[in-house]
mmCIF file with all atom_site columns, C-alpha atoms in Angstrom:
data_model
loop_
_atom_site.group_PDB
_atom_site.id
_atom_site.type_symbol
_atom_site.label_atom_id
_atom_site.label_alt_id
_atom_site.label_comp_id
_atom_site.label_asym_id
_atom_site.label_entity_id
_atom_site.label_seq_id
_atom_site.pdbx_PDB_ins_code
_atom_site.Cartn_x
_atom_site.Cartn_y
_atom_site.Cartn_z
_atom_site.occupancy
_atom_site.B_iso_or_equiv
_atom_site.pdbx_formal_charge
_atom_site.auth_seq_id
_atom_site.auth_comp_id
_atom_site.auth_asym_id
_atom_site.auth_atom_id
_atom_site.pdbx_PDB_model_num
ATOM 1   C CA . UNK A 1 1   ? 0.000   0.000   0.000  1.00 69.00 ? 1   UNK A CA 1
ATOM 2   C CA . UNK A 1 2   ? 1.417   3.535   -0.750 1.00 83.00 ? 2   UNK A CA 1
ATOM 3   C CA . UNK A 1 3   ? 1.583   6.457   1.057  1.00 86.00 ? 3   UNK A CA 1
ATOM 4   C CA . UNK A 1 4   ? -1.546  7.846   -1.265 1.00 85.00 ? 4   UNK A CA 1
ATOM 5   C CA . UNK A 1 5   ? -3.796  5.020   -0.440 1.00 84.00 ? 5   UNK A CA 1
ATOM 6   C CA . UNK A 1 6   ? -3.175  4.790   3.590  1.00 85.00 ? 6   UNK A CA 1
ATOM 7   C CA . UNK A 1 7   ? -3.946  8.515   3.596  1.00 87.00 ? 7   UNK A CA 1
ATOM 8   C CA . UNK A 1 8   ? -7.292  8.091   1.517  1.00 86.00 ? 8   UNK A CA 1
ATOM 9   C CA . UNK A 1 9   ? -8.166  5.238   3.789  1.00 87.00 ? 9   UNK A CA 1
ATOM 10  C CA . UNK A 1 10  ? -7.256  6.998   7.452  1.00 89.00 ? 10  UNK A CA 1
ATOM 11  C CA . UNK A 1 11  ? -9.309  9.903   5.957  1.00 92.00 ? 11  UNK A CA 1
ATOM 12  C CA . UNK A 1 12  ? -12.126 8.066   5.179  1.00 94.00 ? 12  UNK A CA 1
ATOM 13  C CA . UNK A 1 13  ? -11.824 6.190   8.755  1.00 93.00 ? 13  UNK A CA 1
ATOM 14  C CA . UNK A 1 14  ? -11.891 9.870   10.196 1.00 95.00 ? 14  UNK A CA 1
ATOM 15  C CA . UNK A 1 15  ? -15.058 11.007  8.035  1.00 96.00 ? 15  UNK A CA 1
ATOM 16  C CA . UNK A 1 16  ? -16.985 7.717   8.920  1.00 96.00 ? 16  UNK A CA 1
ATOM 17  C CA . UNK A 1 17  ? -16.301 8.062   12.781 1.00 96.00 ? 17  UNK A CA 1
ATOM 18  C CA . UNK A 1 18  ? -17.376 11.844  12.883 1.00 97.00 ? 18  UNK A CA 1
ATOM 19  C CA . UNK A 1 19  ? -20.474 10.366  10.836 1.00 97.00 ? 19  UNK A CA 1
ATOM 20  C CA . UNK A 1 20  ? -20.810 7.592   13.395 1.00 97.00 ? 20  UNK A CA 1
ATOM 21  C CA . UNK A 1 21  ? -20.928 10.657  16.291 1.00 97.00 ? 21  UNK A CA 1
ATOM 22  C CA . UNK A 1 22  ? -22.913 12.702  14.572 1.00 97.00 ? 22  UNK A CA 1
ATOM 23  C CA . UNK A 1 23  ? -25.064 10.066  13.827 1.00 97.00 ? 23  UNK A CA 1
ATOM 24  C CA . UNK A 1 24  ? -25.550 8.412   17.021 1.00 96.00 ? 24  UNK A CA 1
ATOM 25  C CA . UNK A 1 25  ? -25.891 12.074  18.641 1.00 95.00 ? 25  UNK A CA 1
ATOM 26  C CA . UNK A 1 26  ? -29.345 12.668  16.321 1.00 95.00 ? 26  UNK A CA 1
ATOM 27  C CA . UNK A 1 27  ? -30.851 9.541   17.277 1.00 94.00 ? 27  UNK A CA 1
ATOM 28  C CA . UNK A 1 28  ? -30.273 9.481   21.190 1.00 91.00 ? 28  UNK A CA 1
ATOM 29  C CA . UNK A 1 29  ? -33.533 10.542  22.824 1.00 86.00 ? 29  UNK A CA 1
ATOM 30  C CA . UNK A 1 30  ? -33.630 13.961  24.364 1.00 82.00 ? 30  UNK A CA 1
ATOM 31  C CA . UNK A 1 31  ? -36.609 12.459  26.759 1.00 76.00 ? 31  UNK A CA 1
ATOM 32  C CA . UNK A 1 32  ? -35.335 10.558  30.115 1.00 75.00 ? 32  UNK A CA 1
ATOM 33  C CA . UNK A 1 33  ? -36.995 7.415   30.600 1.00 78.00 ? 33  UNK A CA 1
ATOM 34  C CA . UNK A 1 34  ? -38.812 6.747   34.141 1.00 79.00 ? 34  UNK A CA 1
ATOM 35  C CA . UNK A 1 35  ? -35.568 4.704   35.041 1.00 83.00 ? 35  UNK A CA 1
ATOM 36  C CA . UNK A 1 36  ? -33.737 7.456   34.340 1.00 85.00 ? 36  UNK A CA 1
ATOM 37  C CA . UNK A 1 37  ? -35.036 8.931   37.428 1.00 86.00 ? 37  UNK A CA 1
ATOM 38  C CA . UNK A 1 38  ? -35.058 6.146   39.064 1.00 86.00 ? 38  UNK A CA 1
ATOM 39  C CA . UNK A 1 39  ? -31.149 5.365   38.466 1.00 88.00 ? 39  UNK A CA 1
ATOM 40  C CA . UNK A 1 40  ? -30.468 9.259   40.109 1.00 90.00 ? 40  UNK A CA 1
ATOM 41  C CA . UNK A 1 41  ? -31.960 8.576   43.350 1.00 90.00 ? 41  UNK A CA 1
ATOM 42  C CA . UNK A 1 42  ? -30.559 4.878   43.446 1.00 90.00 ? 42  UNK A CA 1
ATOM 43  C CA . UNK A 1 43  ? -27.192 6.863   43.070 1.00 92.00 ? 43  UNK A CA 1
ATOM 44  C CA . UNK A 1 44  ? -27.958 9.187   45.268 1.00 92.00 ? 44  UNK A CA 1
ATOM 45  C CA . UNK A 1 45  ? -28.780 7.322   48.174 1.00 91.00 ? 45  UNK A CA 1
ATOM 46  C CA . UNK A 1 46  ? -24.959 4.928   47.388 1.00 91.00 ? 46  UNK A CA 1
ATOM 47  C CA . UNK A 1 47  ? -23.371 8.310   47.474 1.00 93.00 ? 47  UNK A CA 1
ATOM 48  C CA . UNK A 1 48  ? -24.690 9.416   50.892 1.00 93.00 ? 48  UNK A CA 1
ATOM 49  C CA . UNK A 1 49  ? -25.346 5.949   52.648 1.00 90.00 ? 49  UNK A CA 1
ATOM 50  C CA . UNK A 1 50  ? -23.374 3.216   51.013 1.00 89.00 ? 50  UNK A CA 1
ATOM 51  C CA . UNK A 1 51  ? -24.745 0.217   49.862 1.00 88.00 ? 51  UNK A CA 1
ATOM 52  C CA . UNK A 1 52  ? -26.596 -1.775  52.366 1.00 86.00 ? 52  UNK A CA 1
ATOM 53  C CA . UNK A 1 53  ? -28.501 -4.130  50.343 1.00 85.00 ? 53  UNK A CA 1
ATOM 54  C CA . UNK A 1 54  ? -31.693 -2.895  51.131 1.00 84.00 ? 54  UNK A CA 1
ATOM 55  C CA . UNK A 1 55  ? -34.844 -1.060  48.660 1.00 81.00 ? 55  UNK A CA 1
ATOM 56  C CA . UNK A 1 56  ? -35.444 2.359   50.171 1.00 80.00 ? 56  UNK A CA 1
ATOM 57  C CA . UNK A 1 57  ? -37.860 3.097   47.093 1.00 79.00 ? 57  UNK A CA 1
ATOM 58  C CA . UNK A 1 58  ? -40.765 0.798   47.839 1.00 78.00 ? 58  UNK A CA 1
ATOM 59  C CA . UNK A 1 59  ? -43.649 0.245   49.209 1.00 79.00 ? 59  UNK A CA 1
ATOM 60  C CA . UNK A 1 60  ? -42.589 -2.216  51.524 1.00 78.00 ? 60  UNK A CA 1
ATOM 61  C CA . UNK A 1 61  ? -40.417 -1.323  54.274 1.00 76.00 ? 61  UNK A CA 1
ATOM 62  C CA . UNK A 1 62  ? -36.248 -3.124  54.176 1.00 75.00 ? 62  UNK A CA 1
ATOM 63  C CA . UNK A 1 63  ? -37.286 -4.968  51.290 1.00 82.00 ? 63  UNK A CA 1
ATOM 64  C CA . UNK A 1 64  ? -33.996 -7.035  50.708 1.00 84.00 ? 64  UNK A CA 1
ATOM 65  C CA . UNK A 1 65  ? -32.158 -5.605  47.315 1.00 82.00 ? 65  UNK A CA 1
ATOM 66  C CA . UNK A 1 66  ? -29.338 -6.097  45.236 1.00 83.00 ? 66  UNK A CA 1
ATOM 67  C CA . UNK A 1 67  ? -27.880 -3.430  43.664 1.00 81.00 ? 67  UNK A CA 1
ATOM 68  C CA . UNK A 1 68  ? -27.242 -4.939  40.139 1.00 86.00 ? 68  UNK A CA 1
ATOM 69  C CA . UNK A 1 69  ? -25.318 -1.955  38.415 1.00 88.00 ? 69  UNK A CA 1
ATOM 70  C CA . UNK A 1 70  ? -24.311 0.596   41.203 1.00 89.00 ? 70  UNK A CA 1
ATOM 71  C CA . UNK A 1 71  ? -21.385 1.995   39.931 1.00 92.00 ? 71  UNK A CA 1
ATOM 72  C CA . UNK A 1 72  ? -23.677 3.025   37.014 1.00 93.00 ? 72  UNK A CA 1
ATOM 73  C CA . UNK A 1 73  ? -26.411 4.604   38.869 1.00 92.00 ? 73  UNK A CA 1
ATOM 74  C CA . UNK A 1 74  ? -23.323 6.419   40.954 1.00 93.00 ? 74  UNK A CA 1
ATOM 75  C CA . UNK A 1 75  ? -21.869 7.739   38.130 1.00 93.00 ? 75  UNK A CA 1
ATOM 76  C CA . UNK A 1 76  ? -25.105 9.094   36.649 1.00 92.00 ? 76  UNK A CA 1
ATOM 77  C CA . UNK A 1 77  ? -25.647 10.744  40.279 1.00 93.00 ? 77  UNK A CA 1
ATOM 78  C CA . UNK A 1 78  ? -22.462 12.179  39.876 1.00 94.00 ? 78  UNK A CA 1
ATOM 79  C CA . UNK A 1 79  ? -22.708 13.214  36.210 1.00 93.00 ? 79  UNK A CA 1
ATOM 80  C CA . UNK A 1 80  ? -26.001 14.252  36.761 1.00 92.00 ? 80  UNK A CA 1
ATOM 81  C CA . UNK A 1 81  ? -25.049 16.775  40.364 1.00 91.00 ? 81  UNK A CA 1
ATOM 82  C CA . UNK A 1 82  ? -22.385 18.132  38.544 1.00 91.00 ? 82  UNK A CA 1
ATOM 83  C CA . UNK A 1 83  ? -24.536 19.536  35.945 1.00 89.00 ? 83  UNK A CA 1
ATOM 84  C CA . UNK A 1 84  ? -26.739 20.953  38.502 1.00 86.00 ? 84  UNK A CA 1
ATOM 85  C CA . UNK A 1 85  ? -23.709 22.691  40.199 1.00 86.00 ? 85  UNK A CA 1
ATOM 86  C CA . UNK A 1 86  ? -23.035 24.500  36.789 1.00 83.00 ? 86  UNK A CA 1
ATOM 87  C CA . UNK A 1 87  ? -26.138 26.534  37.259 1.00 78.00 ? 87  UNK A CA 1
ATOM 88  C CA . UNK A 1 88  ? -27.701 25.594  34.309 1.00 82.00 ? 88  UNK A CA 1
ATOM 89  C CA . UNK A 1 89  ? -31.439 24.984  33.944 1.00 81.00 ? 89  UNK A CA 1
ATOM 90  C CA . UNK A 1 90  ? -32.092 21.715  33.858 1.00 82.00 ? 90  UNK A CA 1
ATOM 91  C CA . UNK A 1 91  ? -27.806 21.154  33.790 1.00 86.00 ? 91  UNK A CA 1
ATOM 92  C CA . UNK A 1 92  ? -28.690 17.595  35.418 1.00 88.00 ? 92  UNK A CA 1
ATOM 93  C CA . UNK A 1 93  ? -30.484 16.221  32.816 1.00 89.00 ? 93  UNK A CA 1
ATOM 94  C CA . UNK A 1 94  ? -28.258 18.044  30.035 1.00 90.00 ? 94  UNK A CA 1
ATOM 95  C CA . UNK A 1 95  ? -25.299 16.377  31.130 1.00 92.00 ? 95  UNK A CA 1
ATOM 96  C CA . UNK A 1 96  ? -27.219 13.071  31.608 1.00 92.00 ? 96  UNK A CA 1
ATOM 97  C CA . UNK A 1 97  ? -27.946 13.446  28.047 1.00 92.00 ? 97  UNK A CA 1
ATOM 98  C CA . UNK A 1 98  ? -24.668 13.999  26.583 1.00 93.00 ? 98  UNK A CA 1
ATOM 99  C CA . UNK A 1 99  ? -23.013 11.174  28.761 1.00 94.00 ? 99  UNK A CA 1
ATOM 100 C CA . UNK A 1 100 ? -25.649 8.945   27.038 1.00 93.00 ? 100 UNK A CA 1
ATOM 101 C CA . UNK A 1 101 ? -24.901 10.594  23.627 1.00 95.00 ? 101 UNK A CA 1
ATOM 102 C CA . UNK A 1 102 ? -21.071 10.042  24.531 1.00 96.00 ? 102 UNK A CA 1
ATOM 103 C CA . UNK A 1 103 ? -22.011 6.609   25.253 1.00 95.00 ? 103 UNK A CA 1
ATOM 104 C CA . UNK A 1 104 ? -23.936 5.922   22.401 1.00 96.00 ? 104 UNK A CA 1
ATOM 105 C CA . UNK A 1 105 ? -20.942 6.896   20.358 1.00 97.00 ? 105 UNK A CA 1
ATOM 106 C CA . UNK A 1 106 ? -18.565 4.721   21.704 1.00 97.00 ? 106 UNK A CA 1
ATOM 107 C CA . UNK A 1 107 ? -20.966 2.216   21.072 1.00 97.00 ? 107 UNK A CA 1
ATOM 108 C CA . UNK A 1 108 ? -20.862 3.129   17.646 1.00 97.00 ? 108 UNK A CA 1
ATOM 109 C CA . UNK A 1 109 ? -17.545 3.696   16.691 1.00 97.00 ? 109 UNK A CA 1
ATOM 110 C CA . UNK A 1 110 ? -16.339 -0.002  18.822 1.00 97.00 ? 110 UNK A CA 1
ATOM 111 C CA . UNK A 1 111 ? -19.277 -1.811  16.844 1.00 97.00 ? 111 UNK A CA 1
ATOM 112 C CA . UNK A 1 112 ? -17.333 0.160   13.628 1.00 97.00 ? 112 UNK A CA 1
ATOM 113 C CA . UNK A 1 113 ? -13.561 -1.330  14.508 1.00 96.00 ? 113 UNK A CA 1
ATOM 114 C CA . UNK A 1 114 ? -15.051 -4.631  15.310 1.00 96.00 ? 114 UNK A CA 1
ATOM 115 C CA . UNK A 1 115 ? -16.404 -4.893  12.342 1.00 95.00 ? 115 UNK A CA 1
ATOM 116 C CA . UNK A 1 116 ? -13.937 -3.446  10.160 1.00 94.00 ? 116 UNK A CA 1
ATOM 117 C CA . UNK A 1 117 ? -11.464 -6.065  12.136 1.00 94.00 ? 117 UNK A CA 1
ATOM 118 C CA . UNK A 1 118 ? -14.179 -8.934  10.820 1.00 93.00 ? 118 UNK A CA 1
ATOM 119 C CA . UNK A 1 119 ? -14.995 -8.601  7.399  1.00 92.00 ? 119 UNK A CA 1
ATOM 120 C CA . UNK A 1 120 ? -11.540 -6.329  6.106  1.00 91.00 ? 120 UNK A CA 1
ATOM 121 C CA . UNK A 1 121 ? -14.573 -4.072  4.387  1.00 92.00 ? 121 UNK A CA 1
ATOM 122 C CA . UNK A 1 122 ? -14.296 -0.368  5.483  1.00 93.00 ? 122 UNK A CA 1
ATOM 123 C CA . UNK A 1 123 ? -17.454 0.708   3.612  1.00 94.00 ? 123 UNK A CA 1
ATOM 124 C CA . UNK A 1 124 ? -19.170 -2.211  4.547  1.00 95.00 ? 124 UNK A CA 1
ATOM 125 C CA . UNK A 1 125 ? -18.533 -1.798  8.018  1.00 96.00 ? 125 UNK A CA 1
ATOM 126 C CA . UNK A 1 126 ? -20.036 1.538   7.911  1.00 96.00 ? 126 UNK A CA 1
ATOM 127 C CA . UNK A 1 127 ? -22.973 0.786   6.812  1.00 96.00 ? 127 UNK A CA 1
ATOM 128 C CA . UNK A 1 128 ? -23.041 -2.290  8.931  1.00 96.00 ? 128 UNK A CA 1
ATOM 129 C CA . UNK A 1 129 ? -22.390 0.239   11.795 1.00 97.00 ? 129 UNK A CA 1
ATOM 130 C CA . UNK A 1 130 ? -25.496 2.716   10.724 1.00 97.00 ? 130 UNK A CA 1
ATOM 131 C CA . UNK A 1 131 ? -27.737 -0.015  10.739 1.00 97.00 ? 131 UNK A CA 1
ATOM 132 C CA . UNK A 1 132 ? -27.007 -1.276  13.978 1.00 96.00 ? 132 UNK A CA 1
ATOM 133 C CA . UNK A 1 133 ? -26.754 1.645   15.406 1.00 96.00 ? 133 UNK A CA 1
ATOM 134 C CA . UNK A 1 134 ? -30.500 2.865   13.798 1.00 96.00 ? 134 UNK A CA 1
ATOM 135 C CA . UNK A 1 135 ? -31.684 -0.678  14.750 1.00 95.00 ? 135 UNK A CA 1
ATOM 136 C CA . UNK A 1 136 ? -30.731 -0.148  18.476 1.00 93.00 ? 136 UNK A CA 1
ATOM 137 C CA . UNK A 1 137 ? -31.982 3.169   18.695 1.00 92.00 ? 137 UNK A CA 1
ATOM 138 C CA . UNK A 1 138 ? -34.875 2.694   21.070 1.00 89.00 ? 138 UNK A CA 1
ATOM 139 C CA . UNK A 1 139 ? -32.453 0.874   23.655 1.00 90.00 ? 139 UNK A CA 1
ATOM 140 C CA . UNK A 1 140 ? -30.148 3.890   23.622 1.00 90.00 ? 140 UNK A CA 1
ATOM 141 C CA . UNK A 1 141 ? -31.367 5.534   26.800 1.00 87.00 ? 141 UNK A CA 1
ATOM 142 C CA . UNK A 1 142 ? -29.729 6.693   30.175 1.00 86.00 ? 142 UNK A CA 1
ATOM 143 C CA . UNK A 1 143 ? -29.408 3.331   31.585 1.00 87.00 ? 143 UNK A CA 1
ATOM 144 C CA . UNK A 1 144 ? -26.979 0.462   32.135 1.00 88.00 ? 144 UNK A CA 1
ATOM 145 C CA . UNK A 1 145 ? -27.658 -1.365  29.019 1.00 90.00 ? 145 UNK A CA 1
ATOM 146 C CA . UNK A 1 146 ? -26.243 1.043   27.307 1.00 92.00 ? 146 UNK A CA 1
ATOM 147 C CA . UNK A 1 147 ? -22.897 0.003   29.282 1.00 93.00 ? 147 UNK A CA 1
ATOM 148 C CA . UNK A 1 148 ? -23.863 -3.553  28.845 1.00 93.00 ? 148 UNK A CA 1
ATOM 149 C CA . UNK A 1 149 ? -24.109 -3.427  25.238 1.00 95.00 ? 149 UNK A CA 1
ATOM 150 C CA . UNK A 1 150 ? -20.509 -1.930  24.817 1.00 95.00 ? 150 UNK A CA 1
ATOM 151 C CA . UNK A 1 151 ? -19.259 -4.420  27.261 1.00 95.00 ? 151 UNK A CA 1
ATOM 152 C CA . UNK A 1 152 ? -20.675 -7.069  24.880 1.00 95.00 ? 152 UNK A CA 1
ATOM 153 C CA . UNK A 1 153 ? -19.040 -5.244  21.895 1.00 96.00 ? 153 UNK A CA 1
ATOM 154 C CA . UNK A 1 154 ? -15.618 -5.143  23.298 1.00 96.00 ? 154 UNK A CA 1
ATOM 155 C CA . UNK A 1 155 ? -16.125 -9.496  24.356 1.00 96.00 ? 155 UNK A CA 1
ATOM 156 C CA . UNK A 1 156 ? -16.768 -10.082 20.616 1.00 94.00 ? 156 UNK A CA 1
ATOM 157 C CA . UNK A 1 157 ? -13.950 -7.613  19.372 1.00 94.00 ? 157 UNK A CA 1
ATOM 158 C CA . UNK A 1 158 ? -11.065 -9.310  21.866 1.00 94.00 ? 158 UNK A CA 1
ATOM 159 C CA . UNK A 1 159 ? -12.464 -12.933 21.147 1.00 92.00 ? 159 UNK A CA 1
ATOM 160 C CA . UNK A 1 160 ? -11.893 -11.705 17.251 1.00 81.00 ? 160 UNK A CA 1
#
C-alpha cells in the first residue's frame, strides 16, 4: 500500500467516525426514561449511605435488594449533580444526556472497529455500523444497558 492510499483510507476512517458521532448524537432521545429517574436517586442514596442491600424506594419497608449496576447509577448521580452545580437549567439532565450521547458513540464507533477487524470491508462496516446503530436506537437511553451493550461489543472484538 502507498503512502496515497493509507492517507485516503485513514481519511475516510476519520469522516466515517465523525459520521458515526454525529449520527448516534441525532438519534439518542432527548426524553429521560422513568428509570432514568429512578437510576439518580438509586445513586444518590450509594453516594450518601453506602450500599446496604436494602430497597429504600418501595412500598414495603427493608425490602432485601441487590444493587445490580451501582457503579452506574453512581456515576449518573455524579454526572447528573455536577450539571446541577453549573447553574444551568435543567444542567442535570443536560449532562445526563450527553453522557448517554457520549455513550452511544462509543458504542458506535467499537461496533465500527469490530467490524472493520471482521470482514476487512471499510465501507461495509459503515454501513453495517449505521444499521445497527438505527436498529438499536430505542435501547439507547440513560441506563446500564447502554454500558452492557458496549461491554458485549468489546467481548466479541477481543475474542476476534
Amino acid at each position: 500500500m502507498n503512502q496515497e492510499e493509507k492517507k485516503n483510507k485513514i481519511s475516510f476512517h476519520i469522516i466515517a467516525i465523525v459520521c458515526i458521532v454525529l449520527f448516534c448524537f441525532a438519534i439518542s432521545p432527548v426524553t429521560m426514561q422513568n428509570d432514568t429517574y429512578y437510576t439518580i436517586k438509586i445513586g444518590e442514596w450509594i453516594t450518601e449511605h453506602g450500599i446496604d442491600m436494602q430497597d429504600h424506594f418501595s412500598w414495603h419497608e427493608d425490602l432485601p435488594y441487590t444493587y445490580p449496576h451501582w457503579a452506574y447509577d453512581t456515576g449518573i448521580y455524579l454526572i447528573y449533580h455536577l450539571g446541577e452545580l453549573t447553574g444551568i437549567e435543567n444542567g442535570g439532565m443536560l449532562f445526563i444526556y450527553l453522557s448517554t450521547c457520549i455513550l452511544a458513540s462509543i458504542l458506535g464507533i467499537l461496533i465500527y472497529h469490530t467490524a472493520r477487524k471482521l470482514t476487512k470491508n471499510d465501507v461495509i462496516s459503515f454501513l453495517l455500523t449505521l444499521a445497527v446503530i438505527y436498529l438499536l436506537k430505542d435501547f439507547i437511553a440513560a441506563r446500564a444497558q447502554l454500558v452492557s451493550y458496549i461491554i458485549f461489543v468489546l467481548e466479541v472484538l477481543f475474542i476476534e
